[in-house]
Amino acid sequence: MKLQELLATTSLKATGQKIGLDIQIVEGCLVCKPLDQEDPRYNTDLILPSMRMVEACRANDFDFFQPFIAAGKLTEEQMHRASERYHLGKTRSGQPVFWMIDDMLTPLDAHIGNAWISTLLKKREPLLQHWCPTHCLFGQHLLSDKGQVSGPTEDRSFHSKNIPHEEARRARTFLEERGLSPYLETVAIVENEAAAVVLSELFPETVWMAYATTAHLTPDLFAPLEGRTVTLYPRTDPTLSTFLFFENLADTTRRQYDIDLTVDDTLEVHATASQKERCVDLLEFLTDNL
C-alpha cells in the first residue's frame, strides 16, 4: 500500500492533529512536525482535563446560589467568591461544572449534572478509550496553599459588611443548639458539590468538600486528609442505611489512615419523617429550618 493510501485509511493525519502533530507525506516519506500550538483545536490541554480546560469554562453566576441570594441569606459577592474558590465552570447550556482538582492542583475529572466529563471526553476522543480517570474529593485543591483562593484561615468574619451575618449567626446558633458546630471543624464533607459551595460561605472557617457519589468512595479517597479532623455529613434517609454505610466507611478509613474522622448524626436525630423521606442533606435541612 502506498504511503498516501496508508495515511488516508488509518486517519493518521486526524490522529496526529489530536496530539499536536502535523502528519504529511513529503516526497514519499512520512513527515511529522508540531502543529501551531496557538490553534486550540489541536492543543492537548483541551483533550484531557487540565487547568487550561478549567479556565476555558470558568463562570461565577449559578442558579443553585440564587435562592439564597433572593432570600437575603447570601450575597452576589459571596457567590462570585465561592465560584472562584472552587474553580466552578459552566456549560453552554448553563449547567455547573464541578471540577475534581486534587491537592497538587491537577484536574482529574468533573461532574456535570449526572455525568462525568471523563465519560464525555472518551466518547469524543478515540485516543482516550483506554484512559482510566481517577477521582478525588471535590474541593481537595483547598488543601494546597496555592489552590486556596479564599481559605478558612483568612479574615472572612461574619461581621463583614458584605456578608448577611445575621443569617449566618442564626444558622450557627440553630446547629449549636443541636450539638453540631461545623465551623469548628477543619474539614467537612457533604455529598452534593453545590451544597459544599454554599456552605463554604455560611461557615467560612471550615474547608467544605463533597464526595459527589458513593460509587467511588473508598478509604483511599480520604488519604490526603491524613492528620486532619474531618466530619462527614451524609444525607438522611428513612432506613438509616446511608448513615450506617458511612459509619462502616469511617471505621475502615480510621484503621488505615491517621484521620480524626467522625460521621455526624444530627440529621438522623433531628430531621422530621418528611425530611427523611426526601433524603435531605445538611444544606436542605438548614434551609427548611431557617
PDB file of C-alpha atoms in Angstrom:
ATOM      1  CA  MET A   1       0.000   0.000   0.000  1.00  0.00           C
ATOM      2  CA  LYS A   2       1.292   3.444  -0.890  1.00  0.00           C
ATOM      3  CA  LEU A   3       2.029   5.885   1.934  1.00  0.00           C
ATOM      4  CA  GLN A   4      -0.649   8.278   0.728  1.00  0.00           C
ATOM      5  CA  GLU A   5      -3.221   5.484   0.847  1.00  0.00           C
ATOM      6  CA  LEU A   6      -1.981   4.406   4.280  1.00  0.00           C
ATOM      7  CA  LEU A   7      -2.371   7.939   5.558  1.00  0.00           C
ATOM      8  CA  ALA A   8      -5.937   8.094   4.301  1.00  0.00           C
ATOM      9  CA  THR A   9      -7.082   4.683   5.518  1.00  0.00           C
ATOM     10  CA  THR A  10      -5.620   4.878   9.034  1.00  0.00           C
ATOM     11  CA  SER A  11      -6.636   8.513   9.658  1.00  0.00           C
ATOM     12  CA  LEU A  12      -3.111   9.237  10.830  1.00  0.00           C
ATOM     13  CA  LYS A  13      -3.494  12.885   9.944  1.00  0.00           C
ATOM     14  CA  ALA A  14      -6.591  13.287  12.111  1.00  0.00           C
ATOM     15  CA  THR A  15      -4.979  11.297  14.899  1.00  0.00           C
ATOM     16  CA  GLY A  16      -1.866  13.435  14.714  1.00  0.00           C
ATOM     17  CA  GLN A  17      -3.887  16.612  14.968  1.00  0.00           C
ATOM     18  CA  LYS A  18      -5.392  15.402  18.225  1.00  0.00           C
ATOM     19  CA  ILE A  19      -1.946  15.003  19.774  1.00  0.00           C
ATOM     20  CA  GLY A  20      -0.453  18.169  18.320  1.00  0.00           C
ATOM     21  CA  LEU A  21       1.317  16.724  15.271  1.00  0.00           C
ATOM     22  CA  ASP A  22       1.003  17.602  11.590  1.00  0.00           C
ATOM     23  CA  ILE A  23       1.465  14.301   9.675  1.00  0.00           C
ATOM     24  CA  GLN A  24       2.109  14.628   5.946  1.00  0.00           C
ATOM     25  CA  ILE A  25       3.580  12.686   3.014  1.00  0.00           C
ATOM     26  CA  VAL A  26       6.542  14.576   1.535  1.00  0.00           C
ATOM     27  CA  GLU A  27       8.307  13.011  -1.482  1.00  0.00           C
ATOM     28  CA  GLY A  28       7.106   9.566  -0.494  1.00  0.00           C
ATOM     29  CA  CYS A  29       8.204   9.892   3.164  1.00  0.00           C
ATOM     30  CA  LEU A  30       6.067  10.161   6.301  1.00  0.00           C
ATOM     31  CA  VAL A  31       6.870  13.510   7.977  1.00  0.00           C
ATOM     32  CA  CYS A  32       5.680  14.567  11.437  1.00  0.00           C
ATOM     33  CA  LYS A  33       6.077  18.056  12.841  1.00  0.00           C
ATOM     34  CA  PRO A  34       4.440  20.007  15.690  1.00  0.00           C
ATOM     35  CA  LEU A  35       1.245  21.849  14.873  1.00  0.00           C
ATOM     36  CA  ASP A  36       0.793  25.503  15.634  1.00  0.00           C
ATOM     37  CA  GLN A  37       0.072  25.302  19.368  1.00  0.00           C
ATOM     38  CA  GLU A  38      -1.932  28.516  19.209  1.00  0.00           C
ATOM     39  CA  ASP A  39      -4.648  26.627  17.345  1.00  0.00           C
ATOM     40  CA  PRO A  40      -6.937  25.422  20.198  1.00  0.00           C
ATOM     41  CA  ARG A  41      -8.341  22.568  18.094  1.00  0.00           C
ATOM     42  CA  TYR A  42      -5.024  20.753  18.293  1.00  0.00           C
ATOM     43  CA  ASN A  43      -3.925  21.625  21.804  1.00  0.00           C
ATOM     44  CA  THR A  44      -3.581  18.562  24.011  1.00  0.00           C
ATOM     45  CA  ASP A  45      -4.522  20.673  27.062  1.00  0.00           C
ATOM     46  CA  LEU A  46      -8.071  20.606  25.705  1.00  0.00           C
ATOM     47  CA  ILE A  47      -8.193  16.837  25.239  1.00  0.00           C
ATOM     48  CA  LEU A  48      -7.588  15.700  28.831  1.00  0.00           C
ATOM     49  CA  PRO A  49      -8.716  17.595  31.959  1.00  0.00           C
ATOM     50  CA  SER A  50      -6.259  20.420  32.617  1.00  0.00           C
ATOM     51  CA  MET A  51      -6.160  23.818  34.275  1.00  0.00           C
ATOM     52  CA  ARG A  52      -6.453  25.307  30.809  1.00  0.00           C
ATOM     53  CA  MET A  53      -9.700  23.402  30.331  1.00  0.00           C
ATOM     54  CA  VAL A  54     -10.852  24.567  33.767  1.00  0.00           C
ATOM     55  CA  GLU A  55     -10.153  28.190  32.869  1.00  0.00           C
ATOM     56  CA  ALA A  56     -11.877  27.849  29.495  1.00  0.00           C
ATOM     57  CA  CYS A  57     -15.284  27.290  31.114  1.00  0.00           C
ATOM     58  CA  ARG A  58     -14.990  29.450  34.240  1.00  0.00           C
ATOM     59  CA  ALA A  59     -18.113  31.235  35.477  1.00  0.00           C
ATOM     60  CA  ASN A  60     -19.276  32.972  38.650  1.00  0.00           C
ATOM     61  CA  ASP A  61     -23.067  33.115  38.346  1.00  0.00           C
ATOM     62  CA  PHE A  62     -25.044  29.983  39.167  1.00  0.00           C
ATOM     63  CA  ASP A  63     -28.730  29.139  39.540  1.00  0.00           C
ATOM     64  CA  PHE A  64     -28.201  26.983  42.652  1.00  0.00           C
ATOM     65  CA  PHE A  65     -26.990  30.087  44.516  1.00  0.00           C
ATOM     66  CA  GLN A  66     -29.894  32.324  43.507  1.00  0.00           C
ATOM     67  CA  PRO A  67     -32.494  31.137  46.092  1.00  0.00           C
ATOM     68  CA  PHE A  68     -30.093  32.051  48.907  1.00  0.00           C
ATOM     69  CA  ILE A  69     -29.402  35.446  47.363  1.00  0.00           C
ATOM     70  CA  ALA A  70     -33.122  36.104  46.823  1.00  0.00           C
ATOM     71  CA  ALA A  71     -33.815  35.174  50.467  1.00  0.00           C
ATOM     72  CA  GLY A  72     -31.100  37.536  51.683  1.00  0.00           C
ATOM     73  CA  LYS A  73     -29.031  34.734  53.177  1.00  0.00           C
ATOM     74  CA  LEU A  74     -26.059  35.251  50.840  1.00  0.00           C
ATOM     75  CA  THR A  75     -24.832  38.000  48.529  1.00  0.00           C
ATOM     76  CA  GLU A  76     -23.773  38.210  44.888  1.00  0.00           C
ATOM     77  CA  GLU A  77     -20.231  38.867  46.089  1.00  0.00           C
ATOM     78  CA  GLN A  78     -20.241  35.661  48.098  1.00  0.00           C
ATOM     79  CA  MET A  79     -21.434  33.698  45.073  1.00  0.00           C
ATOM     80  CA  HIS A  80     -18.597  35.113  42.973  1.00  0.00           C
ATOM     81  CA  ARG A  81     -16.063  34.410  45.714  1.00  0.00           C
ATOM     82  CA  ALA A  82     -17.235  30.843  46.233  1.00  0.00           C
ATOM     83  CA  SER A  83     -17.214  30.245  42.474  1.00  0.00           C
ATOM     84  CA  GLU A  84     -13.616  31.449  42.340  1.00  0.00           C
ATOM     85  CA  ARG A  85     -12.644  29.336  45.336  1.00  0.00           C
ATOM     86  CA  TYR A  86     -13.886  26.114  43.740  1.00  0.00           C
ATOM     87  CA  HIS A  87     -12.900  26.976  40.134  1.00  0.00           C
ATOM     88  CA  LEU A  88     -16.503  26.445  39.043  1.00  0.00           C
ATOM     89  CA  GLY A  89     -17.342  26.270  35.368  1.00  0.00           C
ATOM     90  CA  LYS A  90     -20.497  26.345  33.289  1.00  0.00           C
ATOM     91  CA  THR A  91     -21.513  24.549  30.103  1.00  0.00           C
ATOM     92  CA  ARG A  92     -23.077  26.316  27.140  1.00  0.00           C
ATOM     93  CA  SER A  93     -26.467  25.070  28.320  1.00  0.00           C
ATOM     94  CA  GLY A  94     -25.915  26.633  31.746  1.00  0.00           C
ATOM     95  CA  GLN A  95     -25.102  23.511  33.770  1.00  0.00           C
ATOM     96  CA  PRO A  96     -22.499  23.987  36.509  1.00  0.00           C
ATOM     97  CA  VAL A  97     -19.185  22.172  36.088  1.00  0.00           C
ATOM     98  CA  PHE A  98     -17.802  20.915  39.395  1.00  0.00           C
ATOM     99  CA  TRP A  99     -14.101  20.141  38.890  1.00  0.00           C
ATOM    100  CA  MET A 100     -12.357  17.474  40.971  1.00  0.00           C
ATOM    101  CA  ILE A 101      -8.947  19.127  41.422  1.00  0.00           C
ATOM    102  CA  ASP A 102      -6.502  17.391  43.745  1.00  0.00           C
ATOM    103  CA  ASP A 103      -4.132  18.977  46.265  1.00  0.00           C
ATOM    104  CA  MET A 104      -1.408  19.101  43.588  1.00  0.00           C
ATOM    105  CA  LEU A 105      -3.746  21.329  41.548  1.00  0.00           C
ATOM    106  CA  THR A 106      -4.289  18.636  38.920  1.00  0.00           C
ATOM    107  CA  PRO A 107      -7.817  18.450  37.475  1.00  0.00           C
ATOM    108  CA  LEU A 108      -8.803  14.770  37.497  1.00  0.00           C
ATOM    109  CA  ASP A 109     -12.419  14.866  36.385  1.00  0.00           C
ATOM    110  CA  ALA A 110     -15.558  16.988  36.579  1.00  0.00           C
ATOM    111  CA  HIS A 111     -19.172  16.386  37.477  1.00  0.00           C
ATOM    112  CA  ILE A 112     -21.750  17.870  35.087  1.00  0.00           C
ATOM    113  CA  GLY A 113     -25.298  17.013  36.082  1.00  0.00           C
ATOM    114  CA  ASN A 114     -25.351  13.219  36.381  1.00  0.00           C
ATOM    115  CA  ALA A 115     -22.400  12.732  34.015  1.00  0.00           C
ATOM    116  CA  TRP A 116     -18.634  12.829  34.336  1.00  0.00           C
ATOM    117  CA  ILE A 117     -16.562  14.846  31.898  1.00  0.00           C
ATOM    118  CA  SER A 118     -14.214  11.852  31.562  1.00  0.00           C
ATOM    119  CA  THR A 119     -17.095   9.822  30.099  1.00  0.00           C
ATOM    120  CA  LEU A 120     -17.965  12.621  27.673  1.00  0.00           C
ATOM    121  CA  LEU A 121     -14.326  13.066  26.595  1.00  0.00           C
ATOM    122  CA  LYS A 122     -13.871   9.345  25.988  1.00  0.00           C
ATOM    123  CA  LYS A 123     -16.912   9.321  23.714  1.00  0.00           C
ATOM    124  CA  ARG A 124     -15.498  12.254  21.758  1.00  0.00           C
ATOM    125  CA  GLU A 125     -11.824  11.252  21.578  1.00  0.00           C
ATOM    126  CA  PRO A 126     -10.945   7.732  20.310  1.00  0.00           C
ATOM    127  CA  LEU A 127      -7.436   8.123  21.735  1.00  0.00           C
ATOM    128  CA  LEU A 128      -8.867   8.184  25.260  1.00  0.00           C
ATOM    129  CA  GLN A 129     -10.624   4.818  25.155  1.00  0.00           C
ATOM    130  CA  HIS A 130      -8.047   3.207  27.449  1.00  0.00           C
ATOM    131  CA  TRP A 131      -7.753   6.186  29.791  1.00  0.00           C
ATOM    132  CA  CYS A 132      -8.773   5.274  33.340  1.00  0.00           C
ATOM    133  CA  PRO A 133      -9.574   8.526  35.173  1.00  0.00           C
ATOM    134  CA  THR A 134      -9.096   8.788  38.918  1.00  0.00           C
ATOM    135  CA  HIS A 135     -11.227  10.800  41.309  1.00  0.00           C
ATOM    136  CA  CYS A 136     -10.630  12.917  44.375  1.00  0.00           C
ATOM    137  CA  LEU A 137     -12.880  14.795  46.750  1.00  0.00           C
ATOM    138  CA  PHE A 138     -14.450  17.923  45.332  1.00  0.00           C
ATOM    139  CA  GLY A 139     -12.610  20.804  46.979  1.00  0.00           C
ATOM    140  CA  GLN A 140      -9.435  18.811  47.686  1.00  0.00           C
ATOM    141  CA  HIS A 141      -7.391  21.549  46.000  1.00  0.00           C
ATOM    142  CA  LEU A 142      -8.205  23.731  49.023  1.00  0.00           C
ATOM    143  CA  LEU A 143      -5.647  21.686  50.981  1.00  0.00           C
ATOM    144  CA  SER A 144      -2.981  23.321  48.837  1.00  0.00           C
ATOM    145  CA  ASP A 145      -1.846  26.830  49.783  1.00  0.00           C
ATOM    146  CA  LYS A 146      -1.737  27.703  46.095  1.00  0.00           C
ATOM    147  CA  GLY A 147      -5.185  26.335  45.467  1.00  0.00           C
ATOM    148  CA  GLN A 148      -6.867  28.019  48.400  1.00  0.00           C
ATOM    149  CA  VAL A 149      -8.314  31.150  46.853  1.00  0.00           C
ATOM    150  CA  SER A 150     -10.306  32.073  49.943  1.00  0.00           C
ATOM    151  CA  GLY A 151      -9.399  29.678  52.707  1.00  0.00           C
ATOM    152  CA  PRO A 152     -10.726  29.262  56.230  1.00  0.00           C
ATOM    153  CA  THR A 153      -7.729  30.999  57.810  1.00  0.00           C
ATOM    154  CA  GLU A 154      -8.211  34.335  56.098  1.00  0.00           C
ATOM    155  CA  ASP A 155     -10.322  37.093  57.634  1.00  0.00           C
ATOM    156  CA  ARG A 156     -13.842  36.388  56.428  1.00  0.00           C
ATOM    157  CA  SER A 157     -15.717  37.051  59.676  1.00  0.00           C
ATOM    158  CA  PHE A 158     -19.472  37.100  59.873  1.00  0.00           C
ATOM    159  CA  HIS A 159     -19.279  40.794  60.731  1.00  0.00           C
ATOM    160  CA  SER A 160     -18.096  41.783  57.258  1.00  0.00           C
ATOM    161  CA  LYS A 161     -20.427  44.312  55.653  1.00  0.00           C
ATOM    162  CA  ASN A 162     -20.610  42.062  52.584  1.00  0.00           C
ATOM    163  CA  ILE A 163     -21.950  39.070  54.482  1.00  0.00           C
ATOM    164  CA  PRO A 164     -25.530  38.855  55.815  1.00  0.00           C
ATOM    165  CA  HIS A 165     -24.123  37.874  59.199  1.00  0.00           C
ATOM    166  CA  GLU A 166     -27.477  37.705  60.991  1.00  0.00           C
ATOM    167  CA  GLU A 167     -28.497  34.799  58.775  1.00  0.00           C
ATOM    168  CA  ALA A 168     -25.168  33.077  59.284  1.00  0.00           C
ATOM    169  CA  ARG A 169     -25.374  33.597  63.042  1.00  0.00           C
ATOM    170  CA  ARG A 170     -28.860  32.102  63.086  1.00  0.00           C
ATOM    171  CA  ALA A 171     -27.591  29.068  61.193  1.00  0.00           C
ATOM    172  CA  ARG A 172     -24.717  28.710  63.623  1.00  0.00           C
ATOM    173  CA  THR A 173     -26.979  29.036  66.700  1.00  0.00           C
ATOM    174  CA  PHE A 174     -29.503  26.587  65.269  1.00  0.00           C
ATOM    175  CA  LEU A 175     -26.826  23.947  64.800  1.00  0.00           C
ATOM    176  CA  GLU A 176     -25.103  24.641  68.110  1.00  0.00           C
ATOM    177  CA  GLU A 177     -28.373  24.007  69.952  1.00  0.00           C
ATOM    178  CA  ARG A 178     -28.427  20.583  68.359  1.00  0.00           C
ATOM    179  CA  GLY A 179     -24.832  19.768  69.191  1.00  0.00           C
ATOM    180  CA  LEU A 180     -23.480  20.497  65.700  1.00  0.00           C
ATOM    181  CA  SER A 181     -20.713  23.064  65.160  1.00  0.00           C
ATOM    182  CA  PRO A 182     -19.279  22.551  61.680  1.00  0.00           C
ATOM    183  CA  TYR A 183     -17.441  25.875  61.726  1.00  0.00           C
ATOM    184  CA  LEU A 184     -15.147  24.452  64.413  1.00  0.00           C
ATOM    185  CA  GLU A 185     -14.086  21.540  62.221  1.00  0.00           C
ATOM    186  CA  THR A 186     -11.057  21.539  59.967  1.00  0.00           C
ATOM    187  CA  VAL A 187     -12.726  19.711  57.077  1.00  0.00           C
ATOM    188  CA  ALA A 188     -16.406  18.960  56.499  1.00  0.00           C
ATOM    189  CA  ILE A 189     -17.616  16.648  53.731  1.00  0.00           C
ATOM    190  CA  VAL A 190     -21.113  16.542  52.257  1.00  0.00           C
ATOM    191  CA  GLU A 191     -22.483  14.694  49.243  1.00  0.00           C
ATOM    192  CA  ASN A 192     -23.548  17.497  46.926  1.00  0.00           C
ATOM    193  CA  GLU A 193     -20.937  19.832  45.411  1.00  0.00           C
ATOM    194  CA  ALA A 194     -23.370  22.759  45.234  1.00  0.00           C
ATOM    195  CA  ALA A 195     -24.087  22.328  48.955  1.00  0.00           C
ATOM    196  CA  ALA A 196     -20.354  22.439  49.737  1.00  0.00           C
ATOM    197  CA  VAL A 197     -20.006  25.660  47.726  1.00  0.00           C
ATOM    198  CA  VAL A 198     -22.890  27.379  49.538  1.00  0.00           C
ATOM    199  CA  LEU A 199     -21.867  26.112  52.978  1.00  0.00           C
ATOM    200  CA  SER A 200     -18.357  27.465  52.415  1.00  0.00           C
ATOM    201  CA  GLU A 201     -19.849  30.948  52.694  1.00  0.00           C
ATOM    202  CA  LEU A 202     -22.264  30.189  55.541  1.00  0.00           C
ATOM    203  CA  PHE A 203     -19.455  28.601  57.581  1.00  0.00           C
ATOM    204  CA  PRO A 204     -16.212  30.060  56.172  1.00  0.00           C
ATOM    205  CA  GLU A 205     -13.944  28.773  58.945  1.00  0.00           C
ATOM    206  CA  THR A 206     -14.412  25.254  57.590  1.00  0.00           C
ATOM    207  CA  VAL A 207     -12.949  23.679  54.457  1.00  0.00           C
ATOM    208  CA  TRP A 208     -16.006  22.215  52.742  1.00  0.00           C
ATOM    209  CA  MET A 209     -15.668  19.276  50.368  1.00  0.00           C
ATOM    210  CA  ALA A 210     -18.036  16.862  48.639  1.00  0.00           C
ATOM    211  CA  TYR A 211     -17.820  13.210  47.664  1.00  0.00           C
ATOM    212  CA  ALA A 212     -20.387  13.629  44.823  1.00  0.00           C
ATOM    213  CA  THR A 213     -21.265   9.940  44.564  1.00  0.00           C
ATOM    214  CA  THR A 214     -20.799   6.824  46.680  1.00  0.00           C
ATOM    215  CA  ALA A 215     -19.691   4.884  43.586  1.00  0.00           C
ATOM    216  CA  HIS A 216     -16.009   5.818  44.008  1.00  0.00           C
ATOM    217  CA  LEU A 217     -15.926   6.062  47.819  1.00  0.00           C
ATOM    218  CA  THR A 218     -13.047   4.075  49.315  1.00  0.00           C
ATOM    219  CA  PRO A 219     -10.762   4.729  52.290  1.00  0.00           C
ATOM    220  CA  ASP A 220      -8.005   5.749  49.846  1.00  0.00           C
ATOM    221  CA  LEU A 221     -10.096   8.714  48.746  1.00  0.00           C
ATOM    222  CA  PHE A 222      -9.539  10.192  52.219  1.00  0.00           C
ATOM    223  CA  ALA A 223      -5.757   9.608  52.272  1.00  0.00           C
ATOM    224  CA  PRO A 224      -4.905  13.292  51.518  1.00  0.00           C
ATOM    225  CA  LEU A 225      -6.758  14.236  54.731  1.00  0.00           C
ATOM    226  CA  GLU A 226      -4.395  12.288  56.963  1.00  0.00           C
ATOM    227  CA  GLY A 227      -3.600  14.139  60.186  1.00  0.00           C
ATOM    228  CA  ARG A 228      -6.733  16.307  59.971  1.00  0.00           C
ATOM    229  CA  THR A 229     -10.020  16.496  61.809  1.00  0.00           C
ATOM    230  CA  VAL A 230     -12.789  15.546  59.401  1.00  0.00           C
ATOM    231  CA  THR A 231     -16.555  15.277  59.780  1.00  0.00           C
ATOM    232  CA  LEU A 232     -18.818  13.542  57.268  1.00  0.00           C
ATOM    233  CA  TYR A 233     -22.363  14.843  56.840  1.00  0.00           C
ATOM    234  CA  PRO A 234     -24.274  12.225  54.808  1.00  0.00           C
ATOM    235  CA  ARG A 235     -27.834  12.926  53.708  1.00  0.00           C
ATOM    236  CA  THR A 236     -30.535  11.262  55.759  1.00  0.00           C
ATOM    237  CA  ASP A 237     -32.972   8.566  54.637  1.00  0.00           C
ATOM    238  CA  PRO A 238     -35.924   6.691  56.159  1.00  0.00           C
ATOM    239  CA  THR A 239     -33.988   3.477  56.825  1.00  0.00           C
ATOM    240  CA  LEU A 240     -30.731   4.856  58.316  1.00  0.00           C
ATOM    241  CA  SER A 241     -28.865   2.923  55.607  1.00  0.00           C
ATOM    242  CA  THR A 242     -26.797   5.888  54.384  1.00  0.00           C
ATOM    243  CA  PHE A 243     -25.651   6.735  57.908  1.00  0.00           C
ATOM    244  CA  LEU A 244     -24.672   3.120  58.618  1.00  0.00           C
ATOM    245  CA  PHE A 245     -22.793   2.918  55.315  1.00  0.00           C
ATOM    246  CA  PHE A 246     -20.694   5.930  56.288  1.00  0.00           C
ATOM    247  CA  GLU A 247     -20.163   4.652  59.809  1.00  0.00           C
ATOM    248  CA  ASN A 248     -18.630   1.484  58.330  1.00  0.00           C
ATOM    249  CA  LEU A 249     -16.603   3.503  55.820  1.00  0.00           C
ATOM    250  CA  ALA A 250     -15.278   5.788  58.548  1.00  0.00           C
ATOM    251  CA  ASP A 251     -14.327   2.827  60.731  1.00  0.00           C
ATOM    252  CA  THR A 252     -12.380   1.214  57.868  1.00  0.00           C
ATOM    253  CA  THR A 253     -10.716   4.516  56.961  1.00  0.00           C
ATOM    254  CA  ARG A 254      -9.582   5.194  60.534  1.00  0.00           C
ATOM    255  CA  ARG A 255      -7.890   1.789  60.627  1.00  0.00           C
ATOM    256  CA  GLN A 256      -5.874   2.650  57.511  1.00  0.00           C
ATOM    257  CA  TYR A 257      -5.163   6.351  57.955  1.00  0.00           C
ATOM    258  CA  ASP A 258      -4.433   8.729  60.808  1.00  0.00           C
ATOM    259  CA  ILE A 259      -7.587  10.799  60.394  1.00  0.00           C
ATOM    260  CA  ASP A 260      -9.842  12.040  63.182  1.00  0.00           C
ATOM    261  CA  LEU A 261     -12.916  11.061  61.169  1.00  0.00           C
ATOM    262  CA  THR A 262     -16.449  11.143  62.516  1.00  0.00           C
ATOM    263  CA  VAL A 263     -19.905  10.785  60.968  1.00  0.00           C
ATOM    264  CA  ASP A 264     -22.337  13.421  62.215  1.00  0.00           C
ATOM    265  CA  ASP A 265     -25.759  12.137  63.293  1.00  0.00           C
ATOM    266  CA  THR A 266     -27.592  15.473  63.577  1.00  0.00           C
ATOM    267  CA  LEU A 267     -29.891  14.751  60.637  1.00  0.00           C
ATOM    268  CA  GLU A 268     -30.715  11.291  61.969  1.00  0.00           C
ATOM    269  CA  VAL A 269     -31.625  12.761  65.353  1.00  0.00           C
ATOM    270  CA  HIS A 270     -33.375  15.980  64.344  1.00  0.00           C
ATOM    271  CA  ALA A 271     -34.743  15.559  60.804  1.00  0.00           C
ATOM    272  CA  THR A 272     -38.500  15.064  60.562  1.00  0.00           C
ATOM    273  CA  ALA A 273     -40.063  11.988  58.999  1.00  0.00           C
ATOM    274  CA  SER A 274     -40.906  14.088  55.948  1.00  0.00           C
ATOM    275  CA  GLN A 275     -37.297  15.270  55.621  1.00  0.00           C
ATOM    276  CA  LYS A 276     -36.055  11.703  55.905  1.00  0.00           C
ATOM    277  CA  GLU A 277     -38.449  10.642  53.166  1.00  0.00           C
ATOM    278  CA  ARG A 278     -36.958  13.400  50.991  1.00  0.00           C
ATOM    279  CA  CYS A 279     -33.420  12.266  51.929  1.00  0.00           C
ATOM    280  CA  VAL A 280     -32.373  15.835  52.728  1.00  0.00           C
ATOM    281  CA  ASP A 281     -28.737  16.842  53.115  1.00  0.00           C
ATOM    282  CA  LEU A 282     -27.281  19.300  55.632  1.00  0.00           C
ATOM    283  CA  LEU A 283     -27.932  22.385  53.480  1.00  0.00           C
ATOM    284  CA  GLU A 284     -31.522  21.366  52.736  1.00  0.00           C
ATOM    285  CA  PHE A 285     -32.055  20.735  56.452  1.00  0.00           C
ATOM    286  CA  LEU A 286     -30.772  24.223  57.272  1.00  0.00           C
ATOM    287  CA  THR A 287     -32.874  25.781  54.528  1.00  0.00           C
ATOM    288  CA  ASP A 288     -36.018  24.074  55.849  1.00  0.00           C
ATOM    289  CA  ASN A 289     -35.426  25.366  59.370  1.00  0.00           C
ATOM    290  CA  LEU A 290     -34.185  28.933  58.872  1.00  0.00           C
TER     291      LEU A 290
END
